[in-house]
PDB file of C-alpha atoms in Angstrom:
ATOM      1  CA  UNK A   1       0.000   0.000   0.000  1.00 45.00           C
ATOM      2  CA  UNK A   2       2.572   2.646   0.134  1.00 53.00           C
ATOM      3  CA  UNK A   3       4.071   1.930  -2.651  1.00 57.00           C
ATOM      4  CA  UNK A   4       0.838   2.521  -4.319  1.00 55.00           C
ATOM      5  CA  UNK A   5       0.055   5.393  -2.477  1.00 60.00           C
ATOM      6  CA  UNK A   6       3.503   7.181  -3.434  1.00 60.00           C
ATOM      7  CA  UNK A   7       2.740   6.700  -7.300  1.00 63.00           C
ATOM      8  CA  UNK A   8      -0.811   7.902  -6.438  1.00 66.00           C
ATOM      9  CA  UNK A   9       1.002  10.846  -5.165  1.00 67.00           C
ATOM     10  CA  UNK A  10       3.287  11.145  -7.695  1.00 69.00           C
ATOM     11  CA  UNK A  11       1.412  11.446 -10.656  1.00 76.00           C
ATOM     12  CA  UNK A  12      -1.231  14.379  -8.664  1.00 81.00           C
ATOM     13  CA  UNK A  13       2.002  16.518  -8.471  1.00 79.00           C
ATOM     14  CA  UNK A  14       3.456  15.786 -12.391  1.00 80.00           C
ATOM     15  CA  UNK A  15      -0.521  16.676 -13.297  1.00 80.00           C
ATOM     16  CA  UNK A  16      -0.121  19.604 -11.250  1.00 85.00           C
ATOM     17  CA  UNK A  17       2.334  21.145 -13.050  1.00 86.00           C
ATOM     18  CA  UNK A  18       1.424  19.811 -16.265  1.00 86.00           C
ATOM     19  CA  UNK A  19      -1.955  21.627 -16.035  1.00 86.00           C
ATOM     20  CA  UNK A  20      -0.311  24.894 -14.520  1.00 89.00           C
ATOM     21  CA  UNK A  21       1.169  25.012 -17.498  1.00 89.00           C
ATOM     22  CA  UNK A  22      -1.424  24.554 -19.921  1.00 89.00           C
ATOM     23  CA  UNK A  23      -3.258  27.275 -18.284  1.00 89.00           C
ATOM     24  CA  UNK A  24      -0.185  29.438 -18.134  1.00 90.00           C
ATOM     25  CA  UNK A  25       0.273  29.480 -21.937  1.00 90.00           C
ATOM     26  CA  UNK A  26      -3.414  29.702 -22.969  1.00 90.00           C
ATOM     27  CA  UNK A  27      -3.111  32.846 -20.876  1.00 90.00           C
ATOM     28  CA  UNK A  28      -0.037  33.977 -22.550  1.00 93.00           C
ATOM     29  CA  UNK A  29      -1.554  33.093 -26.014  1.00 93.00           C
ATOM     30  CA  UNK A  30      -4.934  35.223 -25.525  1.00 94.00           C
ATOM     31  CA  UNK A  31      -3.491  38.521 -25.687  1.00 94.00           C
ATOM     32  CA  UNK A  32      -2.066  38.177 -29.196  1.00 93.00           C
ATOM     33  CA  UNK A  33      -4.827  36.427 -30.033  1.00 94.00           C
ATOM     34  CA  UNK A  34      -7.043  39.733 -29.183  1.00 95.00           C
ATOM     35  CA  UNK A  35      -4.685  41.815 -31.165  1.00 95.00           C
ATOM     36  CA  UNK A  36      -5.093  40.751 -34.172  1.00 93.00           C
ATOM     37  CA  UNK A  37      -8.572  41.594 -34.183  1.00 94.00           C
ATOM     38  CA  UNK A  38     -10.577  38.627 -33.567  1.00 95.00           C
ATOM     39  CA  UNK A  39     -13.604  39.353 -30.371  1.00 95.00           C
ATOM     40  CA  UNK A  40     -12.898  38.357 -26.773  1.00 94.00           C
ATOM     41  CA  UNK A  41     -15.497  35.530 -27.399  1.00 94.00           C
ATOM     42  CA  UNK A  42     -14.154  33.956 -30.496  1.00 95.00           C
ATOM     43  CA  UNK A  43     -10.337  34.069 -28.663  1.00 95.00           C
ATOM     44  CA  UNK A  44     -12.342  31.933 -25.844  1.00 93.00           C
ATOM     45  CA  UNK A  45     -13.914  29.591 -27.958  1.00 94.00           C
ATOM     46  CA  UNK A  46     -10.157  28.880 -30.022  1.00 95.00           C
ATOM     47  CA  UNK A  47      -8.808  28.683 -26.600  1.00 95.00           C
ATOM     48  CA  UNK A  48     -11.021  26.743 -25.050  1.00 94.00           C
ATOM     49  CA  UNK A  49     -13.129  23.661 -26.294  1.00 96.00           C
ATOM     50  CA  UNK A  50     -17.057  23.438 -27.303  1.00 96.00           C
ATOM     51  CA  UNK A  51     -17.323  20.664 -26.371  1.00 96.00           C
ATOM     52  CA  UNK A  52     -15.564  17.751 -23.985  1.00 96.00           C
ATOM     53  CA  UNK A  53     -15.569  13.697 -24.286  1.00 95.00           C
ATOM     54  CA  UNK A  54     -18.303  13.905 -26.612  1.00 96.00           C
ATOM     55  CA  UNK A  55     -19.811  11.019 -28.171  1.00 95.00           C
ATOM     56  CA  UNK A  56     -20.592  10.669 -31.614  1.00 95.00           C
ATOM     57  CA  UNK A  57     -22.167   8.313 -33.514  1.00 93.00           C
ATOM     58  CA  UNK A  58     -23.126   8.001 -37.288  1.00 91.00           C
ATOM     59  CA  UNK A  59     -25.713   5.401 -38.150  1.00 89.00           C
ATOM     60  CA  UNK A  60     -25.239   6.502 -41.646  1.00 88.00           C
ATOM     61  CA  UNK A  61     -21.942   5.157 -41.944  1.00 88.00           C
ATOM     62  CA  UNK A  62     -22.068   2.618 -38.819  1.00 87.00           C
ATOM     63  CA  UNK A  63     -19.252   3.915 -36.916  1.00 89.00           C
ATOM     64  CA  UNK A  64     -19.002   6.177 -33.292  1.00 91.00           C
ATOM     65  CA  UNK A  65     -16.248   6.967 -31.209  1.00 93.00           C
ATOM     66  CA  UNK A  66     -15.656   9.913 -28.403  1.00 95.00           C
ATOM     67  CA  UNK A  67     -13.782  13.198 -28.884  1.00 95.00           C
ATOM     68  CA  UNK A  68     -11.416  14.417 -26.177  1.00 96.00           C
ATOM     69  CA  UNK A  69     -12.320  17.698 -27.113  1.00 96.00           C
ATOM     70  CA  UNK A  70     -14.036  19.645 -29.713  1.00 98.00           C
ATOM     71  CA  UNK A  71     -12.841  23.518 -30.954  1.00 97.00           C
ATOM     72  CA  UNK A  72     -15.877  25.813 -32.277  1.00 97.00           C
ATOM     73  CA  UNK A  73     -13.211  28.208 -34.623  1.00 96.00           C
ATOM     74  CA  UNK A  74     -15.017  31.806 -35.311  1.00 95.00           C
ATOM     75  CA  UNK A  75     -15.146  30.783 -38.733  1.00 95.00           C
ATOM     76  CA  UNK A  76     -17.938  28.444 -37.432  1.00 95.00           C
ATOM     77  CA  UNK A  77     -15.546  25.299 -38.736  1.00 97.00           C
ATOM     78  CA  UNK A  78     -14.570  22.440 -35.916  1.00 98.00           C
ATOM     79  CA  UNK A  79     -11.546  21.631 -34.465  1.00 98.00           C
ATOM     80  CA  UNK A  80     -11.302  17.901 -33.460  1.00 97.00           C
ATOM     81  CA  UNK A  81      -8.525  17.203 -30.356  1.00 96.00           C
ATOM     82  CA  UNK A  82      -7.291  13.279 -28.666  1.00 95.00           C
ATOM     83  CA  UNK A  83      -5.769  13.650 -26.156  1.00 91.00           C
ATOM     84  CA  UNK A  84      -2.979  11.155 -26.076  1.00 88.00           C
ATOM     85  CA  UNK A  85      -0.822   9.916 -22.732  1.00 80.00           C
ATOM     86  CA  UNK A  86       1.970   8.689 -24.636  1.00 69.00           C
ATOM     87  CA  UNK A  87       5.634   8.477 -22.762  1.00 65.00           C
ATOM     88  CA  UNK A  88       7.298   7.224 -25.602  1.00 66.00           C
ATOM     89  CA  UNK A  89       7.076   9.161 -28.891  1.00 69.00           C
ATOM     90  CA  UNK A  90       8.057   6.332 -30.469  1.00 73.00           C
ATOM     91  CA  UNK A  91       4.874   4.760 -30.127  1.00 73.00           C
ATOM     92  CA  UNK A  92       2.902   7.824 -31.836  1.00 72.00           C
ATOM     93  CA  UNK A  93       5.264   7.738 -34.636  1.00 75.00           C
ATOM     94  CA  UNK A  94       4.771   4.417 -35.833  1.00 75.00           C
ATOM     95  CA  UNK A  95       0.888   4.880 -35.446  1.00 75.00           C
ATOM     96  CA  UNK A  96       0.821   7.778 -37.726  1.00 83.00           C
ATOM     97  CA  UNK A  97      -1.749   6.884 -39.834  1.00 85.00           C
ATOM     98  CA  UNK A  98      -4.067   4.937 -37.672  1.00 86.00           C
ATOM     99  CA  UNK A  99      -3.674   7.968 -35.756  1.00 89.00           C
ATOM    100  CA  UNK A 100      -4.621  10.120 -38.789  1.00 92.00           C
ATOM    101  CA  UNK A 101      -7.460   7.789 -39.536  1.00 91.00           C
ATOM    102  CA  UNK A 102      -8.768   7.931 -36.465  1.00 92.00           C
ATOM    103  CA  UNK A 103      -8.925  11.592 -36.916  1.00 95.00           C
ATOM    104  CA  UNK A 104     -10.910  11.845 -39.578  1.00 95.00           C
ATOM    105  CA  UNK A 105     -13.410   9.371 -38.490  1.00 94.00           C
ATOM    106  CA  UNK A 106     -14.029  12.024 -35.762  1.00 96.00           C
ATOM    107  CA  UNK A 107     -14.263  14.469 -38.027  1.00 96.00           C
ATOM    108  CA  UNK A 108     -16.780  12.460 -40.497  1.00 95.00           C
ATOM    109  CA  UNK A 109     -18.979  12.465 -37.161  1.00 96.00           C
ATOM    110  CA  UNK A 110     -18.825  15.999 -35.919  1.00 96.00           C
ATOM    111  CA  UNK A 111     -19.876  17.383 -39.832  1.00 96.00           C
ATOM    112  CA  UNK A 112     -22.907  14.786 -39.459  1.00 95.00           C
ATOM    113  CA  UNK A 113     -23.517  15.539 -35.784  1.00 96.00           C
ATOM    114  CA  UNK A 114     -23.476  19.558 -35.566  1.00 96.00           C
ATOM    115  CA  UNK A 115     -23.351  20.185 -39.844  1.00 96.00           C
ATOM    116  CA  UNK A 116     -20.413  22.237 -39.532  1.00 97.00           C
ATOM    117  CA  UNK A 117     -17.175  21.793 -41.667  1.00 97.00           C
ATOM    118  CA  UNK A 118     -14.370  19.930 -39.793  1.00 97.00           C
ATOM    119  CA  UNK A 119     -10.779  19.828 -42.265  1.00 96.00           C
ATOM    120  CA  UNK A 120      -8.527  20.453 -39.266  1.00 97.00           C
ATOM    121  CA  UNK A 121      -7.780  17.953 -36.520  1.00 97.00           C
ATOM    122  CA  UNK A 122      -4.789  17.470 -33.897  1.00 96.00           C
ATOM    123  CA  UNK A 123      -2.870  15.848 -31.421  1.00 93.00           C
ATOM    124  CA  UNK A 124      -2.483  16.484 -27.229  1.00 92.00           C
ATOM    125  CA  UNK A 125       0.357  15.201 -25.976  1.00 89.00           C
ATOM    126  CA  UNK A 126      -0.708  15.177 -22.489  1.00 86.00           C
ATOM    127  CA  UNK A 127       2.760  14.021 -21.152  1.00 85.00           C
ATOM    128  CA  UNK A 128       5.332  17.324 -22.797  1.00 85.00           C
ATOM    129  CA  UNK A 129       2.512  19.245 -23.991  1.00 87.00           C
ATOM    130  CA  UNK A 130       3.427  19.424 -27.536  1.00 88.00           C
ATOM    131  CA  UNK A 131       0.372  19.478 -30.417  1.00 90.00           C
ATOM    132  CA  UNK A 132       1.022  17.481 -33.974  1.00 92.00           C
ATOM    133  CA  UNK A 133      -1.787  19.192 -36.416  1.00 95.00           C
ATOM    134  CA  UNK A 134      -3.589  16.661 -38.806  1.00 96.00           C
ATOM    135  CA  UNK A 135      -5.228  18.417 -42.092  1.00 96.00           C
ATOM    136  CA  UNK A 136      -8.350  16.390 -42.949  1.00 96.00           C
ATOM    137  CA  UNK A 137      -9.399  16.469 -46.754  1.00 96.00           C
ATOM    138  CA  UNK A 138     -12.425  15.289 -48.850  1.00 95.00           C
ATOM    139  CA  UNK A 139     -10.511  12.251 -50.326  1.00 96.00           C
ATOM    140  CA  UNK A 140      -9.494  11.376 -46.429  1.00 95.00           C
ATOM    141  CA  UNK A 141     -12.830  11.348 -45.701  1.00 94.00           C
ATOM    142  CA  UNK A 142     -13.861   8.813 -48.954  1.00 93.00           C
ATOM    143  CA  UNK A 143     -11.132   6.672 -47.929  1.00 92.00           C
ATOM    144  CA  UNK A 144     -11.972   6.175 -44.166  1.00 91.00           C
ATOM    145  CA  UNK A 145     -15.571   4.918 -45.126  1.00 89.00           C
ATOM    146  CA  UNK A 146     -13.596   2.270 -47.843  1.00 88.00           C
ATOM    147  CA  UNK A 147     -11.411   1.467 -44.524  1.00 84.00           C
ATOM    148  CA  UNK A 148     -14.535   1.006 -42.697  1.00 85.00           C
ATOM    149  CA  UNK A 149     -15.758  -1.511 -44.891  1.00 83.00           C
ATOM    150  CA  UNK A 150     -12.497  -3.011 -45.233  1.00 79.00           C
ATOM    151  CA  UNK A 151     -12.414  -3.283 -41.628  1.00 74.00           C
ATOM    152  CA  UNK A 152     -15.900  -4.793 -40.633  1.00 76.00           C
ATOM    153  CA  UNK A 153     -15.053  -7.496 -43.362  1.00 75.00           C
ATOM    154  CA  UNK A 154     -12.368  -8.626 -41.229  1.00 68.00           C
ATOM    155  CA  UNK A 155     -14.349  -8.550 -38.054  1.00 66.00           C
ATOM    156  CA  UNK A 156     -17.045 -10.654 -39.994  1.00 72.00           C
ATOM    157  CA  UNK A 157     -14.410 -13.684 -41.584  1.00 70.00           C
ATOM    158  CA  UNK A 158     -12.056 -13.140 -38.559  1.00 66.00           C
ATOM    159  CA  UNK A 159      -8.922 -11.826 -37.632  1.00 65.00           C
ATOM    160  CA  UNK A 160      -6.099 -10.975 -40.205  1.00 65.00           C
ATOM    161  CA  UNK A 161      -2.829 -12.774 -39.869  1.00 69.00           C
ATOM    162  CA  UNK A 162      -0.399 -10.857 -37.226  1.00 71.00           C
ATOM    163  CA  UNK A 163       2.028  -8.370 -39.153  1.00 74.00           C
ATOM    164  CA  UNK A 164       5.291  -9.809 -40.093  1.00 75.00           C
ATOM    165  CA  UNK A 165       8.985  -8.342 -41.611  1.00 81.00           C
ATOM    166  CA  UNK A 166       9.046  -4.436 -40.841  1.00 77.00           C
ATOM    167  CA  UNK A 167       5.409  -4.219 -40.281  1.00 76.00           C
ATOM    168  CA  UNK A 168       5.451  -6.487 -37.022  1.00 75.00           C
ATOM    169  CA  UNK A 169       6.788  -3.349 -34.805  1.00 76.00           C
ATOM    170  CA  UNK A 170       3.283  -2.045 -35.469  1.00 75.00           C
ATOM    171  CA  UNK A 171       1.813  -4.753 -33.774  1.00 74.00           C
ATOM    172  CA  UNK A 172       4.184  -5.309 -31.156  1.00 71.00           C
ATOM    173  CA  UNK A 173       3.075  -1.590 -29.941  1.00 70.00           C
ATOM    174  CA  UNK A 174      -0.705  -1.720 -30.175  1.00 71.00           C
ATOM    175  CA  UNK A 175      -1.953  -1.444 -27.148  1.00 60.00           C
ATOM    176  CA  UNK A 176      -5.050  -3.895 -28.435  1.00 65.00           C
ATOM    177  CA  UNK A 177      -2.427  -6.354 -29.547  1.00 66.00           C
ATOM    178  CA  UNK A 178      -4.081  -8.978 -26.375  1.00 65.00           C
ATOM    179  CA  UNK A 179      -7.323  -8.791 -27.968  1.00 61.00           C
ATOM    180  CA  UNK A 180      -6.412  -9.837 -31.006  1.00 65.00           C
ATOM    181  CA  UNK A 181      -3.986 -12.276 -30.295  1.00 58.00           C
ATOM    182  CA  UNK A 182      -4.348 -12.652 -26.533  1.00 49.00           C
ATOM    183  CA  UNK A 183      -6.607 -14.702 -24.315  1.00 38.00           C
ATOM    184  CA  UNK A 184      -9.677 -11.455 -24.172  1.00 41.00           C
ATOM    185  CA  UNK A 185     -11.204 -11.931 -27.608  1.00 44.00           C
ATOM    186  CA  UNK A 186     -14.209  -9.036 -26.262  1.00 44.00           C
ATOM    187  CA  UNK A 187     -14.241  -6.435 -28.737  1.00 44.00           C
ATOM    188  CA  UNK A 188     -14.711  -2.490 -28.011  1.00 44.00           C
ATOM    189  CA  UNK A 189     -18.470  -2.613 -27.822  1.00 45.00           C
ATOM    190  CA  UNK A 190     -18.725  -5.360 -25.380  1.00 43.00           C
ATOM    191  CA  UNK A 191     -16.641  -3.795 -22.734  1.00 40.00           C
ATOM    192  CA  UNK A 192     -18.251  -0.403 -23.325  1.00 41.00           C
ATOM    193  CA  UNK A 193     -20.114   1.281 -20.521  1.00 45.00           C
ATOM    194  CA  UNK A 194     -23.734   0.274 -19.883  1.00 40.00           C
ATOM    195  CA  UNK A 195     -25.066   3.624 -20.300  1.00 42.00           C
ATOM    196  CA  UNK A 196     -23.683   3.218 -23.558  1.00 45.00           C
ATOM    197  CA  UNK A 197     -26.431   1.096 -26.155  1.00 43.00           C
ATOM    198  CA  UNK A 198     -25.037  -2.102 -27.711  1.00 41.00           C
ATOM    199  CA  UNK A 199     -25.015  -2.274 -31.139  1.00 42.00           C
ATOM    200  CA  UNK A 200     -23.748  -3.307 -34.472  1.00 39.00           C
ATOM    201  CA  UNK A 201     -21.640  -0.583 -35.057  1.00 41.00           C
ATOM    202  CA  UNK A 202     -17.906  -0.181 -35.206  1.00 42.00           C
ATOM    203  CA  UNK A 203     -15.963   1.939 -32.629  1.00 44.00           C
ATOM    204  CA  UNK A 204     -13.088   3.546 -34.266  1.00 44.00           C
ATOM    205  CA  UNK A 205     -10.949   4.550 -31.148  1.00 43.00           C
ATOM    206  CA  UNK A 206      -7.175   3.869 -30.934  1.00 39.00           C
ATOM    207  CA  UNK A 207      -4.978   5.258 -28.508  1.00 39.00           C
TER     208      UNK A 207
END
């Protein structure tokens, strides 16, 4: 038990500071943001998100996921954020485009949910505080719902062989690599919280 306790203690002081800081530099960031024009309540809203953990869900396309956070910009377009508690940047890296993907599926759901356009997306790296931006175009949209498909095929005829050569790093870094290949064969949806409906949708949601 003290052992426990100290990391308990421990991680309240590193996300002390962390958030000290965060709050430092949005305060340091608002006044340029005022002077160069823009209103007190649009430097707020690019400051500050719309929306938080919000769940979306598209029974158009048959996928849902949550947001971290979502950014109203003053040209009413969307900002989508994941927040991700990497300590190795490694990790991130080699996920690039799963990461990217699962970007844009958030940002296929907030244009359906809330009909506003959503092209930019990005990064929190809750552990240095650094941002990666991710630009979201029309053809990145297209090809998520082909990858959708793609991917619910596999779910229906069963798992695809594990990654081998180059491409095996990827799965020796997934965090889901014990459902897949691991005793727990439950997929996202079953382990979701009850307040949550089941259905027959897929949950794009890596981190």
């Amino acid at each position: 038990y003290p052992d426990f306790i100290g990391d308990i203690h421990n991680t309240i002081e590193h996300l002390q500071f962390r958030l000290s800081q965060i709050s430092d530099k949005r305060f340091q960031m608002l006044p340029k943001i005022l002077e160069s024009g823009i209103s007190y309540e649009d430097a707020v809203n690019i400051l500050l998100p719309w929306r938080v953990e919000q769940w979306l869900k598209s029974d158009k396309h048959g996928i849902r996921g949550r947001a971290d956070a979502v950014y109203r910009m003053p040209d009413s377009t969307l900002v989508v954020e994941d927040i991700k508690s990497h300590t190795k940047r490694l990790d991130a890296f080699i996920h690039k485009d799963e990461i990217k993907t699962q970007l844009t599926a958030y940002a296929v759901l907030c244009e359906e949910l809330f009909q506003m356009p959503t092209s930019v997306a990005r990064i929190f790296y809750s552990q240095d505080l650094s941002t990666e931006v991710f630009h979201i175009s029309e053809e990145d949209k297209t090809n998520l719902i082909q990858i959708k498909n793609e991917v619910k095929n596999v779910l229906e005829n069963g798992l695809p062989p594990k990654l081998s050569d180059e491409e095996s790093i990827k799965c020796n870094f997934c965090y889901k690599k014990n459902l897949c290949f691991g005793f727990d064969k439950r997929t996202d949806d079953e382990v979701l919280d009850q307040k949550e409906p089941k259905e027959e949708a897929m949950k794009i949601k890596w981190r």
